[in-house]
CSV table of C-alpha atoms in Angstrom, one decimal:
chain,number,residue,atom,x,y,z
H,25,MET,CA,147.2,-18.3,39.0
H,26,ILE,CA,150.7,-18.9,37.7
H,27,GLY,CA,151.2,-21.6,40.3
H,28,SER,CA,147.9,-23.2,39.2
H,29,GLU,CA,149.1,-23.2,35.6
H,30,ILE,CA,152.4,-24.7,36.6
H,31,ALA,CA,150.5,-27.3,38.6
H,32,LYS,CA,148.2,-28.1,35.7
H,33,ARG,CA,151.2,-28.5,33.4
H,34,TYR,CA,153.1,-30.9,35.6
H,35,SER,CA,149.9,-32.8,36.6
H,36,ARG,CA,149.0,-33.3,32.9
H,37,ALA,CA,152.4,-34.6,32.1
H,38,PHE,CA,152.4,-37.0,35.1
H,39,LEU,CA,148.9,-38.1,34.2
H,40,ALA,CA,150.0,-38.9,30.6
H,41,ILE,CA,152.8,-41.2,32.0
H,42,ALA,CA,150.3,-42.8,34.4
H,43,GLY,CA,147.9,-43.3,31.4
H,44,GLU,CA,150.6,-45.1,29.5
H,45,ASP,CA,151.2,-47.4,32.4
H,46,VAL,CA,147.5,-47.5,33.2
H,47,LYS,CA,148.3,-46.7,36.9
H,48,TYR,CA,146.4,-43.5,37.4
H,49,GLU,CA,145.3,-44.3,41.0
H,50,GLU,CA,148.5,-46.0,42.0
H,51,TYR,CA,150.6,-43.0,41.1
H,52,TYR,CA,148.0,-40.7,42.6
H,53,ASN,CA,148.2,-42.5,45.9
H,54,GLU,CA,152.0,-42.4,45.9
H,55,LEU,CA,151.9,-38.7,45.1
H,56,LYS,CA,149.3,-38.1,47.8
H,57,SER,CA,151.3,-40.1,50.4
H,58,PHE,CA,154.5,-38.0,49.8
H,59,SER,CA,152.5,-34.8,49.8
H,60,LEU,CA,151.0,-35.8,53.1
H,61,LEU,CA,154.4,-36.6,54.5
H,62,LEU,CA,155.7,-33.1,53.5
H,63,ASP,CA,152.6,-31.6,55.0
H,64,GLN,CA,153.0,-33.4,58.3
H,65,ASN,CA,156.7,-32.7,58.6
H,66,GLU,CA,157.4,-29.0,58.8
H,67,ASN,CA,161.2,-29.4,58.9
H,68,LEU,CA,161.2,-31.5,55.8
H,69,LYS,CA,158.9,-29.1,54.0
H,70,GLY,CA,161.1,-26.1,55.0
H,71,PHE,CA,164.2,-27.9,53.8
H,72,MET,CA,162.7,-28.7,50.5
H,73,ASP,CA,161.3,-25.2,50.0
H,74,ASN,CA,164.5,-23.5,51.1
H,75,PRO,CA,166.5,-22.2,48.1
H,76,VAL,CA,169.7,-22.0,50.2
H,77,PHE,CA,170.1,-25.8,50.1
H,78,ALA,CA,171.5,-27.3,46.9
H,79,GLN,CA,169.2,-29.4,44.7
H,80,SER,CA,171.6,-32.3,45.0
H,81,GLU,CA,171.3,-32.2,48.8
H,82,LYS,CA,167.5,-32.2,48.5
H,83,ILE,CA,167.6,-35.2,46.1
H,84,ALA,CA,169.9,-37.1,48.4
H,85,VAL,CA,167.4,-36.5,51.3
H,86,LEU,CA,164.6,-37.5,49.0
H,87,ASP,CA,166.4,-40.7,48.1
H,88,GLU,CA,166.8,-41.5,51.8
H,89,ILE,CA,163.1,-41.0,52.3
H,90,LEU,CA,162.1,-43.1,49.2
H,91,MET,CA,164.1,-46.0,50.5
H,92,LYS,CA,161.8,-46.1,53.5
H,93,ILE,CA,158.5,-45.7,51.7
H,94,VAL,CA,157.3,-47.7,48.8
H,95,VAL,CA,157.1,-45.5,45.7
H,96,SER,CA,157.3,-46.5,42.1
H,97,PRO,CA,160.3,-45.4,40.1
H,98,VAL,CA,158.0,-43.2,38.0
H,99,THR,CA,156.7,-41.3,41.0
H,100,ALA,CA,160.2,-41.1,42.4
H,101,ASN,CA,161.6,-39.6,39.2
H,102,PHE,CA,158.7,-37.1,39.1
H,103,LEU,CA,159.4,-36.0,42.6
H,104,LYS,CA,163.1,-35.6,41.8
H,105,LEU,CA,162.2,-33.6,38.7
H,106,LEU,CA,160.1,-31.3,40.9
H,107,ILE,CA,163.1,-30.7,43.2
H,108,GLN,CA,165.4,-30.1,40.3
H,109,LYS,CA,163.0,-27.6,38.8
H,110,LYS,CA,162.4,-26.0,42.2
H,111,ARG,CA,158.7,-26.8,42.0
H,112,ILE,CA,158.3,-29.1,45.0
H,113,SER,CA,156.5,-26.4,46.8
H,114,VAL,CA,153.5,-26.7,44.3
H,115,LEU,CA,153.2,-30.4,45.0
H,116,PRO,CA,149.8,-30.0,46.8
H,117,GLU,CA,148.4,-28.2,43.9
H,118,ILE,CA,149.8,-30.7,41.5
H,119,GLU,CA,148.1,-33.4,43.5
H,120,ASP,CA,144.7,-31.7,43.3
H,121,CYS,CA,145.0,-31.1,39.6
H,122,TYR,CA,146.1,-34.7,39.0
H,123,GLN,CA,143.1,-35.9,41.0
H,124,GLN,CA,140.7,-33.9,38.9
H,125,TYR,CA,142.3,-35.0,35.6
H,126,MET,CA,142.5,-38.6,36.8
H,127,ASP,CA,138.8,-38.5,37.8
H,128,THR,CA,137.9,-37.2,34.4
H,129,ALA,CA,140.0,-39.8,32.7
H,130,LEU,CA,138.5,-42.6,34.8
H,131,ASN,CA,135.0,-41.0,34.5
H,132,LYS,CA,134.8,-40.7,38.2
H,133,VAL,CA,133.3,-38.1,40.6
H,134,ARG,CA,134.2,-37.6,44.2
H,135,VAL,CA,131.2,-37.0,46.5
H,136,LYS,CA,131.5,-35.8,50.1
H,137,VAL,CA,128.5,-36.6,52.3
H,138,ARG,CA,127.9,-35.0,55.7
H,139,SER,CA,125.2,-36.7,57.7
H,140,ALA,CA,123.6,-35.9,61.0
H,141,TYR,CA,123.6,-39.6,61.9
H,142,GLN,CA,126.0,-42.4,60.9
H,143,LEU,CA,124.8,-43.7,57.6
H,144,SER,CA,123.9,-47.3,57.3
H,145,ASP,CA,125.6,-49.3,54.6
H,146,ASP,CA,122.3,-49.6,52.8
H,147,LEU,CA,121.6,-45.9,52.9
H,148,SER,CA,125.2,-45.2,51.8
H,149,GLU,CA,124.8,-47.4,48.9
H,150,GLN,CA,121.5,-45.8,48.0
H,151,ILE,CA,123.2,-42.4,48.1
H,152,LYS,CA,126.0,-43.6,45.9
H,153,VAL,CA,123.6,-45.1,43.4
H,154,ARG,CA,121.6,-42.0,43.2
H,155,MET,CA,124.7,-39.9,42.8
H,156,GLU,CA,125.8,-42.1,40.0
H,157,GLU,CA,122.4,-41.7,38.4
H,158,LEU,CA,122.7,-37.9,38.9
H,159,THR,CA,126.2,-37.5,37.6
H,160,GLY,CA,126.4,-40.3,35.2
H,161,LYS,CA,129.8,-41.2,36.6
H,162,LYS,CA,131.3,-43.6,38.9
H,163,VAL,CA,131.1,-42.2,42.4
H,164,GLU,CA,133.8,-42.3,45.0
H,165,MET,CA,132.0,-41.4,48.2
H,166,GLU,CA,133.4,-40.1,51.4
H,167,THR,CA,131.1,-39.8,54.4
H,168,GLU,CA,131.3,-37.7,57.6
H,169,LYS,CA,129.1,-37.4,60.6
H,170,ASP,CA,128.0,-33.9,61.5
H,171,SER,CA,125.4,-33.8,64.4
H,172,LEU,CA,125.0,-30.0,64.0
H,173,LEU,CA,122.9,-30.8,60.9
H,174,LEU,CA,120.2,-32.2,63.3
H,175,GLY,CA,118.9,-34.4,60.5
H,176,GLY,CA,119.4,-35.0,56.8
H,177,ILE,CA,122.5,-34.8,54.7
H,178,VAL,CA,124.7,-32.4,52.8
H,179,VAL,CA,126.1,-33.7,49.6
H,180,LYS,CA,129.0,-32.0,47.8
H,181,VAL,CA,129.7,-33.1,44.2
H,182,GLY,CA,132.6,-31.2,42.8
H,183,ASP,CA,131.8,-27.6,43.4
H,184,THR,CA,128.1,-28.2,43.7
H,185,LEU,CA,126.5,-28.5,47.2
H,186,TYR,CA,123.1,-30.2,47.8
H,187,ASP,CA,121.9,-29.4,51.3
H,188,GLY,CA,119.1,-31.5,52.6
H,189,SER,CA,119.7,-30.9,56.3
H,190,ILE,CA,117.3,-29.7,59.0
H,191,ARG,CA,119.9,-27.0,59.8
H,192,ALA,CA,119.6,-25.6,56.2
H,193,GLN,CA,115.8,-25.6,56.5
H,194,LEU,CA,116.0,-23.8,59.9
H,195,ASN,CA,118.3,-21.2,58.4
H,196,SER,CA,115.8,-20.7,55.5
H,197,ILE,CA,113.0,-20.3,58.0
H,198,ARG,CA,115.0,-17.9,60.0
H,199,GLU,CA,115.7,-15.8,56.9
H,200,LEU,CA,112.1,-15.9,55.9
H,201,LEU,CA,110.9,-14.8,59.3
H,202,ARG,CA,113.5,-12.0,59.4
H,203,GLU,CA,112.3,-10.6,56.0
H,204,GLU,CA,109.8,-7.7,56.1
H,205,ILE,CA,106.3,-8.5,55.2
L,23,MET,CA,123.2,136.5,50.5
L,24,ARG,CA,121.5,137.1,47.3
L,25,LYS,CA,120.5,133.5,47.2
L,26,ILE,CA,119.1,133.8,50.6
L,27,PHE,CA,117.0,136.8,49.8
L,28,LYS,CA,116.1,135.2,46.5
L,29,GLY,CA,114.9,132.2,48.5
L,30,ILE,CA,113.0,134.3,51.0
L,31,PHE,CA,111.4,136.6,48.6
L,32,SER,CA,110.6,134.1,45.9
L,33,ARG,CA,107.4,134.7,44.0
L,34,ARG,CA,105.9,131.5,45.3
L,35,PHE,CA,106.7,132.4,48.8
L,36,LEU,CA,105.5,135.9,48.5
L,37,LEU,CA,102.2,134.8,47.0
L,38,SER,CA,101.5,131.9,49.2
L,39,SER,CA,102.8,132.9,52.6
L,40,PHE,CA,104.3,136.2,53.1
L,41,LEU,CA,101.9,138.5,51.3
L,42,PRO,CA,98.8,137.1,53.0
L,43,ALA,CA,100.5,137.4,56.4
L,44,VAL,CA,101.5,141.1,55.8
L,45,LEU,CA,98.0,141.9,54.5
L,46,PHE,CA,96.4,140.2,57.5
L,47,ILE,CA,98.6,142.3,59.9
L,48,ILE,CA,97.9,145.6,58.1
L,49,LEU,CA,94.2,144.9,57.9
L,50,SER,CA,94.1,144.0,61.5
L,51,ALA,CA,95.9,147.3,62.4
L,52,ALA,CA,93.6,149.3,60.2
L,53,PHE,CA,90.6,147.7,61.8
L,54,VAL,CA,91.9,148.6,65.2
L,55,TYR,CA,92.7,152.1,64.2
L,56,ALA,CA,89.2,152.7,62.6
L,57,SER,CA,87.5,151.5,65.7
L,58,GLY,CA,89.4,154.1,68.0
L,59,GLY,CA,87.9,157.7,69.5
L,60,SER,CA,88.9,161.2,68.5
L,61,GLU,CA,90.6,162.2,71.7
L,62,GLU,CA,92.9,159.5,71.7
L,63,GLU,CA,93.7,159.5,67.9
L,64,GLY,CA,97.3,160.7,68.3
L,65,HIS,CA,98.1,158.2,70.9
L,66,HIS,CA,96.6,155.4,69.0
L,67,ALA,CA,98.5,156.3,65.8
L,68,GLY,CA,101.8,156.0,67.6
L,69,GLN,CA,100.8,152.6,69.0
L,70,PHE,CA,99.7,151.5,65.5
L,71,VAL,CA,103.1,152.3,64.0
L,72,THR,CA,104.8,150.6,66.8
L,73,PHE,CA,102.6,147.7,66.4
L,74,ALA,CA,103.2,147.6,62.6
L,75,TRP,CA,106.9,147.7,63.1
L,76,LYS,CA,106.7,144.9,65.6
L,77,THR,CA,104.5,143.0,63.2
L,78,VAL,CA,107.0,143.5,60.4
L,79,ASN,CA,109.8,142.4,62.7
L,80,VAL,CA,107.9,139.2,63.6
L,81,VAL,CA,107.1,138.6,60.0
L,82,ILE,CA,110.8,139.0,59.1
L,83,LEU,CA,111.8,136.8,62.0
L,84,PHE,CA,109.4,134.1,60.9
L,85,ALA,CA,110.6,134.5,57.3
L,86,LEU,CA,114.2,134.0,58.4
L,87,LEU,CA,113.3,131.0,60.6
L,88,TYR,CA,111.3,129.6,57.7
L,89,TRP,CA,114.3,130.1,55.4
L,90,ALA,CA,116.7,128.6,57.9
L,91,VAL,CA,114.7,125.6,59.0
L,92,ALA,CA,112.2,124.8,56.3
L,93,LYS,CA,114.6,123.2,53.9
L,94,GLY,CA,116.0,121.0,56.7
L,95,ILE,CA,112.6,120.1,57.9
L,96,LYS,CA,111.4,119.4,54.4
L,97,ARG,CA,114.5,117.3,53.8
L,98,PHE,CA,114.0,115.6,57.1
L,99,PHE,CA,110.4,114.8,56.4
L,100,ALA,CA,111.2,113.9,52.8
L,101,GLY,CA,114.0,111.5,54.0
L,102,ARG,CA,111.7,110.2,56.7
L,103,ARG,CA,109.1,109.5,54.1
L,104,GLU,CA,111.6,107.8,51.8
L,105,SER,CA,112.9,105.8,54.7
L,106,ILE,CA,109.4,104.8,55.7
L,107,LYS,CA,108.6,104.0,52.2
L,108,GLU,CA,111.7,101.9,51.9
L,109,SER,CA,111.0,100.3,55.2
L,110,ILE,CA,107.5,99.5,54.0
L,111,GLU,CA,108.8,98.2,50.7
L,112,THR,CA,111.5,96.2,52.5
L,113,ALA,CA,108.8,94.9,54.9
L,114,ILE,CA,106.6,94.0,51.9
L,115,ALA,CA,109.6,92.3,50.2
L,116,SER,CA,110.5,90.5,53.4
L,117,LYS,CA,106.9,89.5,53.8
L,118,GLU,CA,106.8,88.2,50.3
L,119,ASP,CA,110.1,86.4,50.8
L,120,ALA,CA,108.8,85.0,54.0
L,121,LYS,CA,105.6,84.0,52.3
L,122,LYS,CA,107.7,82.4,49.5
L,123,LYS,CA,109.8,80.6,52.0
L,124,PHE,CA,106.7,79.7,53.9
L,125,ASP,CA,105.2,78.3,50.8
L,126,GLU,CA,108.5,76.6,49.9
L,127,TYR,CA,108.9,75.1,53.3
L,128,SER,CA,105.2,74.2,53.3
L,129,ALA,CA,105.7,72.4,50.0
L,130,LYS,CA,108.8,70.8,51.3
L,131,LEU,CA,107.0,69.8,54.5
L,132,GLY,CA,104.2,68.4,52.5
L,133,LYS,CA,106.6,66.5,50.3
L,134,ALA,CA,108.5,65.3,53.3
L,135,THR,CA,105.2,64.3,54.9
L,136,GLY,CA,104.3,62.4,51.8
L,137,GLU,CA,107.7,60.8,51.7
L,138,ILE,CA,107.4,59.9,55.4
L,139,GLU,CA,104.0,58.4,54.7
L,140,GLU,CA,105.4,56.5,51.7
L,141,ILE,CA,108.4,55.3,53.8
L,142,THR,CA,106.1,54.4,56.6
L,143,ARG,CA,103.8,52.6,54.1
L,144,MET,CA,106.8,50.9,52.5
L,145,ILE,CA,108.3,49.9,55.9
L,146,THR,CA,104.9,48.6,57.0
L,147,ALA,CA,104.6,46.6,53.8
L,148,GLN,CA,108.1,45.3,54.2
L,149,GLY,CA,107.3,44.4,57.8
L,150,GLU,CA,104.2,42.7,56.7
L,151,ALA,CA,106.1,40.8,54.0
L,152,GLU,CA,108.8,39.9,56.4
L,153,LYS,CA,106.2,38.8,59.0
L,154,LYS,CA,104.5,36.7,56.3
L,155,LYS,CA,107.9,35.2,55.3
L,156,ILE,CA,108.8,34.5,58.9
L,157,ILE,CA,105.5,32.8,59.5
L,158,GLU,CA,105.8,30.8,56.3
L,159,ASP,CA,109.4,29.8,57.2
L,160,ALA,CA,108.3,28.9,60.6
L,161,LYS,CA,105.4,26.8,59.1
L,162,ARG,CA,107.8,25.2,56.7
L,163,THR,CA,110.3,24.5,59.5
L,164,THR,CA,107.5,23.1,61.6
L,165,GLU,CA,106.3,20.9,58.8
L,166,LYS,CA,109.8,19.7,58.1
L,167,MET,CA,110.4,19.0,61.8
L,168,LYS,CA,107.1,17.2,61.9
L,169,ALA,CA,108.1,15.2,58.8
L,170,ASP,CA,111.5,14.5,60.2
L,171,ALA,CA,110.1,13.5,63.5
L,172,LYS,CA,107.6,11.3,61.8
L,173,ALA,CA,110.4,9.8,59.6
L,174,ARG,CA,112.5,9.2,62.6
L,175,ILE,CA,109.6,7.7,64.5
L,176,ASP,CA,108.8,5.5,61.5
L,177,GLN,CA,112.5,4.6,61.2
L,178,GLU,CA,112.7,3.7,64.9
L,179,PHE,CA,109.5,1.9,64.7
L,180,LYS,CA,110.7,0.0,61.7
L,181,LYS,CA,114.0,-0.7,63.4
L,182,VAL,CA,112.3,-1.9,66.5
L,183,ARG,CA,109.9,-4.0,64.5
L,184,ASN,CA,112.8,-5.6,62.6
L,185,GLN,CA,114.6,-6.2,65.8
L,186,LEU,CA,111.6,-7.8,67.3
L,187,ARG,CA,111.0,-9.8,64.2
L,188,LYS,CA,114.7,-10.9,64.2
L,189,GLU,CA,114.4,-11.8,67.9
L,190,ALA,CA,111.2,-13.6,67.3
L,191,ALA,CA,112.6,-15.4,64.3
L,192,GLU,CA,115.7,-16.4,66.3
L,193,LEU,CA,113.6,-17.5,69.3
L,194,SER,CA,111.3,-19.5,67.0
L,195,VAL,CA,114.2,-21.2,65.3
L,196,GLU,CA,115.9,-21.9,68.6
L,197,MET,CA,112.7,-23.4,69.9
L,198,ALA,CA,112.2,-25.4,66.7
L,199,GLU,CA,115.8,-26.5,66.9
L,200,THR,CA,115.4,-27.6,70.5
L,201,ILE,CA,112.2,-29.5,69.7
L,202,LEU,CA,113.8,-31.1,66.6
L,203,LYS,CA,116.9,-32.2,68.6
L,204,LYS,CA,114.6,-34.0,70.9
L,205,LYS,CA,112.1,-35.3,68.3
L,206,VAL,CA,114.2,-36.2,65.3
L,207,LYS,CA,115.5,-39.8,65.5
L,208,LYS,CA,117.6,-41.9,63.2
L,209,ASN,CA,114.5,-43.3,61.5
L,210,ASP,CA,113.3,-39.7,60.7
L,211,HIS,CA,116.8,-38.9,59.5
L,212,GLU,CA,116.8,-41.8,57.1
L,213,LEU,CA,113.4,-40.9,55.8
L,214,MET,CA,114.6,-37.4,55.3
L,215,VAL,CA,117.7,-38.6,53.4
L,216,LYS,CA,115.6,-40.9,51.1
L,217,ASP,CA,113.1,-38.1,50.5
L,218,PHE,CA,116.0,-35.7,49.8
L,219,LEU,CA,117.6,-38.1,47.4
L,220,ASP,CA,114.4,-38.6,45.5
L,221,ARG,CA,113.8,-34.9,45.2
L,222,MET,CA,117.4,-34.2,44.2
L,223,VAL,CA,117.4,-36.8,41.4
L,224,ARG,CA,113.9,-35.7,40.3
L,225,LEU,CA,114.9,-32.0,40.1
L,226,ASN,CA,118.2,-32.6,38.4
């Protein structure tokens, strides 16, 4: 909970800077790419999280990395700040919070769709339009094929799940049949 | 000695015993003498005197014997009478005591008999009550066992029924899934998606 509060505070601050520059998504993508890099590289993550190493050493390593990946000066400074404040370990949470704040700021909602068959472009568009009608926000949709669903789709909007799959109906039927008459 | 003679020749003795005896002897001798013949008168007179003296001697002998023994005999018989009387009284008292004791023991026996009967009746009543209680307990236990058994049977039946229902449900769903896997095609899927979207938008 404390970590979440910290993440919220840092993400709000970073979002404010991004708002001034009108580069919400650009900064988010940079933050996300560095977070992914840390997540994929255990040694680097361990080094950054380890309090034995001096902050200066960590910043030197970060500089080396930033020379190889394209990151805006604002994002680079933000990452250095996190190292200095010993908050680099909460970067994944900051990224999540930032995304939520950014979506709110941009009036955007992220929708995850799981489908039993590969969705056609037309159908994807229809889903997107319907979701936009439903939420009243701009939809950023992510699709995934899941043959276990047998048929239909499962739509996740924020914390809300809409299940229109055959699997869900079979489960409902199973539960109904199991219940005593 | 004076006392002895006084005892022997007491007025009462003289009047009641001695005097009649002397008179009887003298009269008898006179009667014998009067009835004798003239020739033999002198001879008979001598015999009479002898006889009288003998009679007197006998009388004195009897008087002395009476004096010596009568008191003892009287005392003996008097003591004997007292003893018998006492014995009779003792016997009567013993009899009365025995009767009292008999009555007392009879009463005790009667009471004991009554108590025994009461105890018997009480024990019988207690036995009956105990018997009744045991029977009731047994009935209750039996009823409880029946109820428990019925509950267990019902529970087992319910469990089996649920198990069967679950298995049936599982099999039904599995069969349905198998059929759906074969039957549902992409077109069906797209129709389902469209229908779902319509319903989702309509409901929200």
